[in-house]
Amino acid sequence: IYDIFWVFFSSSVFVGNVMVTVATKLDLPIKLLMPHLNNMPMSQCMLIGLGDIVIPGAFITFGFKASKKLHTLSYYIACIIAYTLALSLIHLSEPTRPERNSY
């Protein structure tokens, strides 16, 4: 809920979108530029934040530990599949992700 508010609803409370402003103005290692699959000359890239990598990574780690404790790989495989699907959905949701050319 926290992330959803700052991405989608902060522009109605503040002057602009806080998450986009932070992601585009700060030059810190907290973002990755991911090119669109259909845009080969990389003129536009999506911004993927550190939270899009760290939190799912922790989720995958917990799935791996649960699978190891229960002597099955089903939780780990389910976490990997869910993360892959989530990244695919991020790739498809172009309007909701800030573009590199927007700053």
PDB file of C-alpha atoms in Angstrom:
ATOM      1  CA  ILE A   1       0.000   0.000   0.000  1.00  0.00           C
ATOM      2  CA  TYR A   2       2.886   2.334   0.823  1.00  0.00           C
ATOM      3  CA  ASP A   3       4.506   1.941  -2.586  1.00  0.00           C
ATOM      4  CA  ILE A   4       1.172   2.201  -4.410  1.00  0.00           C
ATOM      5  CA  PHE A   5       0.431   5.513  -2.676  1.00  0.00           C
ATOM      6  CA  TRP A   6       3.788   7.059  -3.533  1.00  0.00           C
ATOM      7  CA  VAL A   7       3.714   5.892  -7.158  1.00  0.00           C
ATOM      8  CA  PHE A   8       0.106   6.530  -8.126  1.00  0.00           C
ATOM      9  CA  PHE A   9      -1.476   8.936  -5.617  1.00  0.00           C
ATOM     10  CA  SER A  10       1.308  11.230  -4.387  1.00  0.00           C
ATOM     11  CA  SER A  11       0.753  13.623  -7.286  1.00  0.00           C
ATOM     12  CA  SER A  12      -2.718  14.458  -5.928  1.00  0.00           C
ATOM     13  CA  VAL A  13      -1.277  15.380  -2.508  1.00  0.00           C
ATOM     14  CA  PHE A  14       2.019  16.976  -3.545  1.00  0.00           C
ATOM     15  CA  VAL A  15       2.989  19.114  -6.535  1.00  0.00           C
ATOM     16  CA  GLY A  16       4.274  16.163  -8.571  1.00  0.00           C
ATOM     17  CA  ASN A  17       4.818  12.440  -8.381  1.00  0.00           C
ATOM     18  CA  VAL A  18       7.273  11.936  -5.517  1.00  0.00           C
ATOM     19  CA  MET A  19       8.557   8.534  -6.621  1.00  0.00           C
ATOM     20  CA  VAL A  20       9.273   9.668 -10.171  1.00  0.00           C
ATOM     21  CA  THR A  21      11.002  12.804  -8.884  1.00  0.00           C
ATOM     22  CA  VAL A  22      13.209  10.813  -6.507  1.00  0.00           C
ATOM     23  CA  ALA A  23      13.974   8.144  -9.111  1.00  0.00           C
ATOM     24  CA  THR A  24      14.883  10.598 -11.842  1.00  0.00           C
ATOM     25  CA  LYS A  25      16.635  13.370  -9.910  1.00  0.00           C
ATOM     26  CA  LEU A  26      18.875  11.379  -7.559  1.00  0.00           C
ATOM     27  CA  ASP A  27      22.012   9.954  -9.095  1.00  0.00           C
ATOM     28  CA  LEU A  28      22.473   7.102  -6.636  1.00  0.00           C
ATOM     29  CA  PRO A  29      22.771   3.359  -7.234  1.00  0.00           C
ATOM     30  CA  ILE A  30      19.091   2.797  -6.393  1.00  0.00           C
ATOM     31  CA  LYS A  31      17.765   2.318  -9.905  1.00  0.00           C
ATOM     32  CA  LEU A  32      18.337   0.195 -12.973  1.00  0.00           C
ATOM     33  CA  LEU A  33      17.474   1.103 -16.536  1.00  0.00           C
ATOM     34  CA  MET A  34      15.679  -1.735 -18.297  1.00  0.00           C
ATOM     35  CA  PRO A  35      15.236  -1.411 -22.074  1.00  0.00           C
ATOM     36  CA  HIS A  36      11.906  -2.185 -23.707  1.00  0.00           C
ATOM     37  CA  LEU A  37      11.883  -5.400 -25.690  1.00  0.00           C
ATOM     38  CA  ASN A  38      10.408  -3.720 -28.757  1.00  0.00           C
ATOM     39  CA  ASN A  39      12.773  -0.722 -28.679  1.00  0.00           C
ATOM     40  CA  MET A  40      16.183  -1.877 -29.818  1.00  0.00           C
ATOM     41  CA  PRO A  41      17.995   1.473 -30.110  1.00  0.00           C
ATOM     42  CA  MET A  42      17.516   1.923 -26.327  1.00  0.00           C
ATOM     43  CA  SER A  43      16.269   5.471 -26.637  1.00  0.00           C
ATOM     44  CA  GLN A  44      13.752   4.795 -23.880  1.00  0.00           C
ATOM     45  CA  CYS A  45      14.240   2.628 -20.828  1.00  0.00           C
ATOM     46  CA  MET A  46      12.071   1.813 -17.826  1.00  0.00           C
ATOM     47  CA  LEU A  47      13.323   2.631 -14.345  1.00  0.00           C
ATOM     48  CA  ILE A  48      13.381  -0.313 -11.963  1.00  0.00           C
ATOM     49  CA  GLY A  49      14.125   0.616  -8.374  1.00  0.00           C
ATOM     50  CA  LEU A  50      16.135  -1.238  -5.798  1.00  0.00           C
ATOM     51  CA  GLY A  51      12.917  -2.237  -4.027  1.00  0.00           C
ATOM     52  CA  ASP A  52      11.815  -4.090  -7.155  1.00  0.00           C
ATOM     53  CA  ILE A  53      14.855  -6.323  -6.738  1.00  0.00           C
ATOM     54  CA  VAL A  54      15.596  -6.540  -2.988  1.00  0.00           C
ATOM     55  CA  ILE A  55      12.113  -7.334  -1.682  1.00  0.00           C
ATOM     56  CA  PRO A  56      11.440 -10.109  -4.234  1.00  0.00           C
ATOM     57  CA  GLY A  57      14.974 -11.390  -3.587  1.00  0.00           C
ATOM     58  CA  ALA A  58      14.147 -11.729   0.105  1.00  0.00           C
ATOM     59  CA  PHE A  59      10.889 -13.476  -0.854  1.00  0.00           C
ATOM     60  CA  ILE A  60      12.812 -15.951  -3.031  1.00  0.00           C
ATOM     61  CA  THR A  61      15.297 -16.538  -0.201  1.00  0.00           C
ATOM     62  CA  PHE A  62      12.484 -17.319   2.235  1.00  0.00           C
ATOM     63  CA  GLY A  63      10.966 -19.677  -0.337  1.00  0.00           C
ATOM     64  CA  PHE A  64      14.313 -21.414  -0.739  1.00  0.00           C
ATOM     65  CA  LYS A  65      14.723 -21.821   3.021  1.00  0.00           C
ATOM     66  CA  ALA A  66      11.181 -23.184   3.376  1.00  0.00           C
ATOM     67  CA  SER A  67      11.795 -25.605   0.524  1.00  0.00           C
ATOM     68  CA  LYS A  68      15.067 -26.724   2.075  1.00  0.00           C
ATOM     69  CA  LYS A  69      13.457 -27.273   5.486  1.00  0.00           C
ATOM     70  CA  LEU A  70      10.552 -29.242   3.992  1.00  0.00           C
ATOM     71  CA  HIS A  71      12.843 -31.202   1.616  1.00  0.00           C
ATOM     72  CA  THR A  72      11.008 -30.055  -1.508  1.00  0.00           C
ATOM     73  CA  LEU A  73      11.700 -27.461  -4.166  1.00  0.00           C
ATOM     74  CA  SER A  74       8.061 -26.482  -4.702  1.00  0.00           C
ATOM     75  CA  TYR A  75       8.184 -23.227  -2.695  1.00  0.00           C
ATOM     76  CA  TYR A  76      11.436 -22.124  -4.311  1.00  0.00           C
ATOM     77  CA  ILE A  77      10.192 -22.871  -7.827  1.00  0.00           C
ATOM     78  CA  ALA A  78       6.892 -21.091  -7.109  1.00  0.00           C
ATOM     79  CA  CYS A  79       8.809 -17.994  -5.917  1.00  0.00           C
ATOM     80  CA  ILE A  80      11.024 -17.998  -9.020  1.00  0.00           C
ATOM     81  CA  ILE A  81       7.994 -18.316 -11.297  1.00  0.00           C
ATOM     82  CA  ALA A  82       6.132 -15.544  -9.437  1.00  0.00           C
ATOM     83  CA  TYR A  83       9.140 -13.196  -9.694  1.00  0.00           C
ATOM     84  CA  THR A  84       9.556 -13.932 -13.397  1.00  0.00           C
ATOM     85  CA  LEU A  85       5.871 -13.209 -13.986  1.00  0.00           C
ATOM     86  CA  ALA A  86       6.127  -9.988 -11.975  1.00  0.00           C
ATOM     87  CA  LEU A  87       9.089  -8.757 -14.016  1.00  0.00           C
ATOM     88  CA  SER A  88       7.222  -9.645 -17.199  1.00  0.00           C
ATOM     89  CA  LEU A  89       4.229  -7.614 -16.021  1.00  0.00           C
ATOM     90  CA  ILE A  90       6.518  -4.682 -15.230  1.00  0.00           C
ATOM     91  CA  HIS A  91       7.829  -4.930 -18.777  1.00  0.00           C
ATOM     92  CA  LEU A  92       4.307  -4.870 -20.180  1.00  0.00           C
ATOM     93  CA  SER A  93       3.035  -2.009 -17.997  1.00  0.00           C
ATOM     94  CA  GLU A  94       4.770   0.798 -19.859  1.00  0.00           C
ATOM     95  CA  PRO A  95       2.454   3.665 -18.797  1.00  0.00           C
ATOM     96  CA  THR A  96       2.946   3.132 -15.059  1.00  0.00           C
ATOM     97  CA  ARG A  97       6.744   3.065 -15.098  1.00  0.00           C
ATOM     98  CA  PRO A  98       8.695   6.311 -15.538  1.00  0.00           C
ATOM     99  CA  GLU A  99      10.769   6.567 -18.659  1.00  0.00           C
ATOM    100  CA  ARG A 100      14.415   7.592 -18.825  1.00  0.00           C
ATOM    101  CA  ASN A 101      13.615  10.310 -21.350  1.00  0.00           C
ATOM    102  CA  SER A 102      11.142  11.953 -18.970  1.00  0.00           C
ATOM    103  CA  TYR A 103      13.923  13.725 -17.073  1.00  0.00           C
TER     104      TYR A 103
END
